[in-house]
């Protein structure tokens, strides 16, 4: 193997049992962009470029990791999200397109608002709070996570992307002992929502490497995080404030019912680009003495 195109063919051959052809091509182009600084067009023009021994060794090392089901984002320690590059590692989930849709909805709904107070529950890589901080001008953004390692990664991303975000390392299940009288205009969360029964339909690279704490919930209580965060929102969401969730696509009706029973208004179930139920948006009553608030 001497030229770039040889490696493309090798990737297709070695990874064909793990990914389909288009996925392999996409992964290979990510490697080319990272190691050779070539975009898709430039790669087509330089397919016959000779690869030196050092670069060859690096590319082959990446291929070996990929064959072990390790996601390319963890191999390169970076992932694209909403036009920015986030550092990622195995303590945080790899940011996904569905979460971009959630963030985009919030930005579009509140782009004309000023001085918003926002809290994100479940920091992960920091992709949600950091992007909201960058795009919602003069907003005060707080985020919390139970994982110290996730907080550390998110803090580094906040520094790299020059955003001001307040971090809380805590368990949302203990919110009554952590928060006093804080009020937020927006509460957003992408909590764990995958049930164990869904594992059989998931890719091995997700199951083997992404943090279970951020992915899975008990089969017997699939809405427990939403229940707890909604209770938190009843007390700490300002009147007429907005609550946003990314949800399990199979539990859309149950989520909507939960929000209505909690006393939220204008509950909307929103589909993602693939037509799956993915986002819940609800509002808290504008009346301060809402009888549902305790």
CSV table of C-alpha atoms in Angstrom, one decimal:
chain,number,residue,atom,x,y,z
A,1,UNK,CA,0.0,0.0,0.0
A,2,UNK,CA,1.6,3.2,-1.2
A,3,UNK,CA,-1.2,5.6,-2.2
A,4,UNK,CA,-4.2,7.0,-0.4
A,5,UNK,CA,-6.7,5.0,-2.6
A,6,UNK,CA,-5.1,1.8,-1.4
A,7,UNK,CA,-6.1,2.6,2.1
A,8,UNK,CA,-9.7,3.3,1.0
A,9,UNK,CA,-9.9,-0.1,-0.5
A,10,UNK,CA,-8.4,-1.7,2.6
A,11,UNK,CA,-10.9,0.0,4.9
A,12,UNK,CA,-13.8,-1.2,2.7
A,13,UNK,CA,-12.4,-4.8,2.9
A,14,UNK,CA,-11.5,-4.9,6.6
A,15,UNK,CA,-14.7,-3.2,7.9
A,16,UNK,CA,-17.3,-4.7,5.6
A,17,UNK,CA,-18.7,-6.9,8.3
A,18,UNK,CA,-19.1,-4.0,10.8
A,19,UNK,CA,-20.5,-1.2,8.6
A,20,UNK,CA,-22.2,-0.7,5.3
A,21,UNK,CA,-20.2,0.7,2.3
A,22,UNK,CA,-21.4,4.3,2.8
A,23,UNK,CA,-20.5,4.3,6.5
A,24,UNK,CA,-17.0,3.0,5.7
A,25,UNK,CA,-16.5,5.7,3.1
A,26,UNK,CA,-17.6,8.3,5.6
A,27,UNK,CA,-15.3,7.0,8.3
A,28,UNK,CA,-12.4,6.9,5.9
A,29,UNK,CA,-13.0,10.5,4.8
A,30,UNK,CA,-12.9,11.5,8.5
A,31,UNK,CA,-9.5,9.9,8.8
A,32,UNK,CA,-8.3,11.5,5.6
A,33,UNK,CA,-9.5,14.9,6.8
A,34,UNK,CA,-7.8,14.5,10.2
A,35,UNK,CA,-4.5,12.9,9.1
A,36,UNK,CA,-4.0,14.5,5.7
A,37,UNK,CA,-6.0,17.7,6.0
A,38,UNK,CA,-8.0,16.8,2.8
A,39,UNK,CA,-11.7,17.4,2.4
A,40,UNK,CA,-13.8,15.2,0.2
A,41,UNK,CA,-13.1,17.2,-3.0
A,42,UNK,CA,-9.3,17.4,-2.4
A,43,UNK,CA,-9.2,13.7,-1.6
A,44,UNK,CA,-10.7,12.9,-5.0
A,45,UNK,CA,-7.9,15.0,-6.6
A,46,UNK,CA,-5.2,13.4,-4.6
A,47,UNK,CA,-6.2,9.8,-4.4
A,48,UNK,CA,-2.9,8.8,-5.9
A,49,UNK,CA,-0.7,10.7,-3.5
A,50,UNK,CA,2.0,8.6,-1.9
A,51,UNK,CA,1.7,7.9,1.8
A,52,UNK,CA,4.9,8.0,3.9
A,53,UNK,CA,5.7,5.3,6.4
A,54,UNK,CA,4.7,7.3,9.5
A,55,UNK,CA,1.3,8.2,8.1
A,56,UNK,CA,0.8,4.7,7.0
A,57,UNK,CA,1.4,3.4,10.5
A,58,UNK,CA,-1.0,5.9,12.0
A,59,UNK,CA,-3.8,5.0,9.5
A,60,UNK,CA,-3.3,1.3,10.1
A,61,UNK,CA,-3.4,1.8,13.8
A,62,UNK,CA,-6.8,3.6,13.4
A,63,UNK,CA,-8.0,0.8,11.3
A,64,UNK,CA,-7.1,-1.8,14.0
A,65,UNK,CA,-9.1,0.2,16.5
A,66,UNK,CA,-12.1,0.4,14.2
A,67,UNK,CA,-12.0,-3.4,13.8
A,68,UNK,CA,-12.4,-3.6,17.5
A,69,UNK,CA,-15.7,-1.6,17.2
A,70,UNK,CA,-14.2,1.5,18.7
A,71,UNK,CA,-16.0,4.6,17.3
A,72,UNK,CA,-13.9,6.9,15.2
A,73,UNK,CA,-14.8,9.8,17.4
A,74,UNK,CA,-13.2,8.2,20.4
A,75,UNK,CA,-10.1,7.2,18.3
A,76,UNK,CA,-9.6,10.8,17.2
A,77,UNK,CA,-10.9,12.3,20.5
A,78,UNK,CA,-13.2,14.7,18.7
A,79,UNK,CA,-16.7,15.0,17.3
A,80,UNK,CA,-18.5,17.6,15.3
A,81,UNK,CA,-21.6,19.2,16.7
A,82,UNK,CA,-23.6,22.1,15.5
A,83,UNK,CA,-20.6,23.5,13.5
A,84,UNK,CA,-18.2,23.1,16.4
A,85,UNK,CA,-15.6,20.5,17.3
A,86,UNK,CA,-15.9,18.9,20.7
A,87,UNK,CA,-13.4,16.8,22.5
A,88,UNK,CA,-14.9,13.4,23.4
A,89,UNK,CA,-13.7,10.4,25.3
A,90,UNK,CA,-15.3,7.3,26.7
A,91,UNK,CA,-16.6,9.1,29.8
A,92,UNK,CA,-19.1,11.0,27.6
A,93,UNK,CA,-21.6,10.2,24.8
A,94,UNK,CA,-20.7,11.0,21.3
A,95,UNK,CA,-23.0,14.0,20.3
A,96,UNK,CA,-25.6,13.0,17.8
A,97,UNK,CA,-27.7,14.5,15.1
A,98,UNK,CA,-30.9,14.2,17.2
A,99,UNK,CA,-29.4,16.3,19.9
A,100,UNK,CA,-28.4,18.9,17.3
A,101,UNK,CA,-32.1,19.1,16.4
A,102,UNK,CA,-33.0,19.6,20.0
A,103,UNK,CA,-30.5,22.4,20.4
A,104,UNK,CA,-31.5,24.0,17.1
A,105,UNK,CA,-35.2,24.1,18.2
A,106,UNK,CA,-34.3,25.9,21.4
A,107,UNK,CA,-32.2,28.4,19.6
A,108,UNK,CA,-34.9,29.1,17.0
A,109,UNK,CA,-37.5,29.5,19.7
A,110,UNK,CA,-35.5,31.8,21.8
A,111,UNK,CA,-33.1,33.7,19.5
A,112,UNK,CA,-34.8,37.0,20.2
A,113,UNK,CA,-34.9,36.6,23.9
A,114,UNK,CA,-32.4,38.3,26.2
A,115,UNK,CA,-30.8,37.5,29.6
A,116,UNK,CA,-32.2,33.9,29.7
A,117,UNK,CA,-31.3,31.7,32.6
A,118,UNK,CA,-30.9,28.1,31.3
A,119,UNK,CA,-30.0,24.8,33.0
A,120,UNK,CA,-29.1,21.6,31.2
A,121,UNK,CA,-29.5,18.3,33.1
A,122,UNK,CA,-26.9,15.7,32.1
A,123,UNK,CA,-23.8,17.6,30.8
A,124,UNK,CA,-22.0,14.9,28.9
A,125,UNK,CA,-19.5,16.5,26.5
A,126,UNK,CA,-21.1,19.9,27.2
A,127,UNK,CA,-22.5,20.1,23.7
A,128,UNK,CA,-26.0,21.3,24.7
A,129,UNK,CA,-25.1,24.0,27.2
A,130,UNK,CA,-22.0,25.2,25.3
A,131,UNK,CA,-23.9,25.7,22.0
A,132,UNK,CA,-26.8,27.4,23.8
A,133,UNK,CA,-24.3,29.7,25.5
A,134,UNK,CA,-22.7,30.6,22.2
A,135,UNK,CA,-26.0,31.2,20.3
A,136,UNK,CA,-28.4,32.7,22.9
A,137,UNK,CA,-26.7,36.0,23.6
A,138,UNK,CA,-26.3,37.2,27.2
A,139,UNK,CA,-27.8,33.9,28.5
A,140,UNK,CA,-26.6,32.5,31.9
A,141,UNK,CA,-26.1,28.8,31.3
A,142,UNK,CA,-25.7,26.2,34.1
A,143,UNK,CA,-25.3,22.5,33.6
A,144,UNK,CA,-25.1,19.5,35.9
A,145,UNK,CA,-23.9,15.9,35.7
A,146,UNK,CA,-23.3,13.1,38.2
A,147,UNK,CA,-20.0,12.1,36.5
A,148,UNK,CA,-16.9,14.0,37.5
A,149,UNK,CA,-15.1,12.8,34.3
A,150,UNK,CA,-17.9,14.1,32.1
A,151,UNK,CA,-17.8,17.5,33.9
A,152,UNK,CA,-14.0,17.6,33.4
A,153,UNK,CA,-14.4,17.0,29.6
A,154,UNK,CA,-17.2,19.5,29.3
A,155,UNK,CA,-15.2,22.2,31.1
A,156,UNK,CA,-12.3,21.7,28.7
A,157,UNK,CA,-14.8,22.0,25.8
A,158,UNK,CA,-16.2,25.2,27.3
A,159,UNK,CA,-12.7,26.7,27.5
A,160,UNK,CA,-11.8,25.6,24.0
A,161,UNK,CA,-14.9,27.1,22.6
A,162,UNK,CA,-14.7,30.3,24.7
A,163,UNK,CA,-18.0,30.0,26.5
A,164,UNK,CA,-19.1,30.8,30.0
A,165,UNK,CA,-21.0,27.9,31.6
A,166,UNK,CA,-21.5,27.1,35.3
A,167,UNK,CA,-20.9,23.4,36.1
A,168,UNK,CA,-22.5,21.5,39.0
A,169,UNK,CA,-21.2,18.0,39.8
A,170,UNK,CA,-24.3,16.4,41.4
A,171,UNK,CA,-27.1,13.9,41.1
A,172,UNK,CA,-30.4,15.3,39.8
A,173,UNK,CA,-32.2,12.8,42.1
A,174,UNK,CA,-31.0,14.9,45.0
A,175,UNK,CA,-32.1,18.2,43.5
A,176,UNK,CA,-34.2,19.2,46.6
A,177,UNK,CA,-31.0,19.3,48.7
A,178,UNK,CA,-28.9,21.2,46.0
A,179,UNK,CA,-31.1,24.0,44.8
A,180,UNK,CA,-32.8,26.7,46.9
A,181,UNK,CA,-34.9,29.3,45.1
A,182,UNK,CA,-33.2,29.4,41.7
A,183,UNK,CA,-35.5,30.1,38.7
A,184,UNK,CA,-34.7,29.2,35.1
A,185,UNK,CA,-36.4,30.3,31.8
A,186,UNK,CA,-35.3,27.1,30.1
A,187,UNK,CA,-34.7,23.6,31.5
A,188,UNK,CA,-33.3,21.1,29.0
A,189,UNK,CA,-32.2,17.5,29.3
A,190,UNK,CA,-31.1,14.6,27.2
A,191,UNK,CA,-31.1,12.0,30.0
A,192,UNK,CA,-30.6,8.2,29.8
A,193,UNK,CA,-33.6,6.7,28.0
A,194,UNK,CA,-32.6,3.4,26.4
A,195,UNK,CA,-34.1,0.3,27.9
A,196,UNK,CA,-32.1,-3.0,28.2
A,197,UNK,CA,-34.5,-4.6,25.8
A,198,UNK,CA,-33.3,-2.3,23.0
A,199,UNK,CA,-29.7,-3.4,23.3
A,200,UNK,CA,-30.2,-6.2,20.7
A,201,UNK,CA,-30.9,-3.5,18.1
A,202,UNK,CA,-27.8,-1.4,18.9
A,203,UNK,CA,-24.4,-1.3,17.3
A,204,UNK,CA,-21.6,-3.0,19.1
A,205,UNK,CA,-19.4,0.1,19.0
A,206,UNK,CA,-22.0,1.9,21.1
A,207,UNK,CA,-22.5,-1.0,23.6
A,208,UNK,CA,-18.7,-1.6,24.0
A,209,UNK,CA,-17.4,1.9,24.4
A,210,UNK,CA,-20.1,4.6,25.2
A,211,UNK,CA,-20.8,5.1,28.9
A,212,UNK,CA,-23.7,2.9,30.1
A,213,UNK,CA,-24.5,5.5,32.8
A,214,UNK,CA,-25.5,8.0,30.1
A,215,UNK,CA,-27.4,5.5,27.9
A,216,UNK,CA,-29.5,3.0,29.8
A,217,UNK,CA,-32.4,3.1,32.2
A,218,UNK,CA,-34.1,0.3,34.0
A,219,UNK,CA,-36.8,-1.5,32.0
A,220,UNK,CA,-39.3,-1.2,34.8
A,221,UNK,CA,-38.9,2.6,35.1
A,222,UNK,CA,-38.1,4.0,31.6
A,223,UNK,CA,-39.4,7.5,32.5
A,224,UNK,CA,-37.8,8.0,35.9
A,225,UNK,CA,-35.4,10.7,34.8
A,226,UNK,CA,-38.2,12.6,33.1
A,227,UNK,CA,-40.4,12.3,36.1
A,228,UNK,CA,-37.7,13.6,38.5
A,229,UNK,CA,-36.6,16.5,36.1
A,230,UNK,CA,-40.2,17.5,35.6
A,231,UNK,CA,-40.7,17.7,39.3
A,232,UNK,CA,-37.6,19.9,39.5
A,233,UNK,CA,-39.0,22.0,36.7
A,234,UNK,CA,-42.3,22.5,38.6
A,235,UNK,CA,-40.4,24.3,41.3
A,236,UNK,CA,-37.5,25.9,39.4
A,237,UNK,CA,-38.9,26.8,36.0
A,238,UNK,CA,-40.0,30.4,35.9
A,239,UNK,CA,-43.7,31.1,35.1
A,240,UNK,CA,-44.2,30.7,31.3
A,241,UNK,CA,-40.8,29.0,31.2
A,242,UNK,CA,-39.9,26.2,28.7
A,243,UNK,CA,-39.0,22.6,29.3
A,244,UNK,CA,-37.3,20.6,26.6
A,245,UNK,CA,-36.5,16.8,26.5
A,246,UNK,CA,-34.8,14.5,24.1
A,247,UNK,CA,-36.8,11.2,24.4
A,248,UNK,CA,-36.9,7.6,23.6
A,249,UNK,CA,-38.7,7.3,20.2
A,250,UNK,CA,-40.9,4.5,21.5
A,251,UNK,CA,-42.2,6.4,24.5
A,252,UNK,CA,-43.6,9.5,22.9
A,253,UNK,CA,-47.2,9.0,23.9
A,254,UNK,CA,-46.2,8.1,27.5
A,255,UNK,CA,-44.0,11.1,27.7
A,256,UNK,CA,-46.7,13.5,26.5
A,257,UNK,CA,-49.1,11.9,29.1
A,258,UNK,CA,-46.6,12.4,31.9
A,259,UNK,CA,-46.1,16.1,31.0
A,260,UNK,CA,-49.8,16.7,31.0
A,261,UNK,CA,-50.4,14.9,34.3
A,262,UNK,CA,-47.6,17.0,35.8
A,263,UNK,CA,-49.5,20.1,34.9
A,264,UNK,CA,-47.4,21.5,32.0
A,265,UNK,CA,-49.1,23.3,29.2
A,266,UNK,CA,-48.8,23.4,25.4
A,267,UNK,CA,-47.1,20.0,25.4
A,268,UNK,CA,-45.7,19.2,22.0
A,269,UNK,CA,-44.3,15.9,20.7
A,270,UNK,CA,-41.9,16.7,17.9
A,271,UNK,CA,-40.4,14.2,15.4
A,272,UNK,CA,-36.8,14.2,14.3
A,273,UNK,CA,-35.5,14.3,10.7
A,274,UNK,CA,-36.1,10.5,10.5
A,275,UNK,CA,-39.7,10.8,11.5
A,276,UNK,CA,-39.2,9.3,15.0
A,277,UNK,CA,-40.7,10.9,18.1
A,278,UNK,CA,-37.7,12.6,19.6
A,279,UNK,CA,-38.4,15.9,21.4
A,280,UNK,CA,-40.9,17.0,24.0
A,281,UNK,CA,-41.4,20.7,24.5
A,282,UNK,CA,-43.7,22.0,27.2
A,283,UNK,CA,-44.4,25.2,29.0
A,284,UNK,CA,-45.0,26.0,32.6
A,285,UNK,CA,-48.1,28.0,33.5
A,286,UNK,CA,-47.7,31.7,33.5
A,287,UNK,CA,-49.6,31.9,36.7
A,288,UNK,CA,-47.3,31.8,39.7
A,289,UNK,CA,-49.8,30.0,42.0
A,290,UNK,CA,-50.1,27.1,39.6
A,291,UNK,CA,-51.8,24.4,41.7
A,292,UNK,CA,-49.5,21.7,40.4
A,293,UNK,CA,-46.5,23.4,41.9
A,294,UNK,CA,-45.6,22.1,45.3
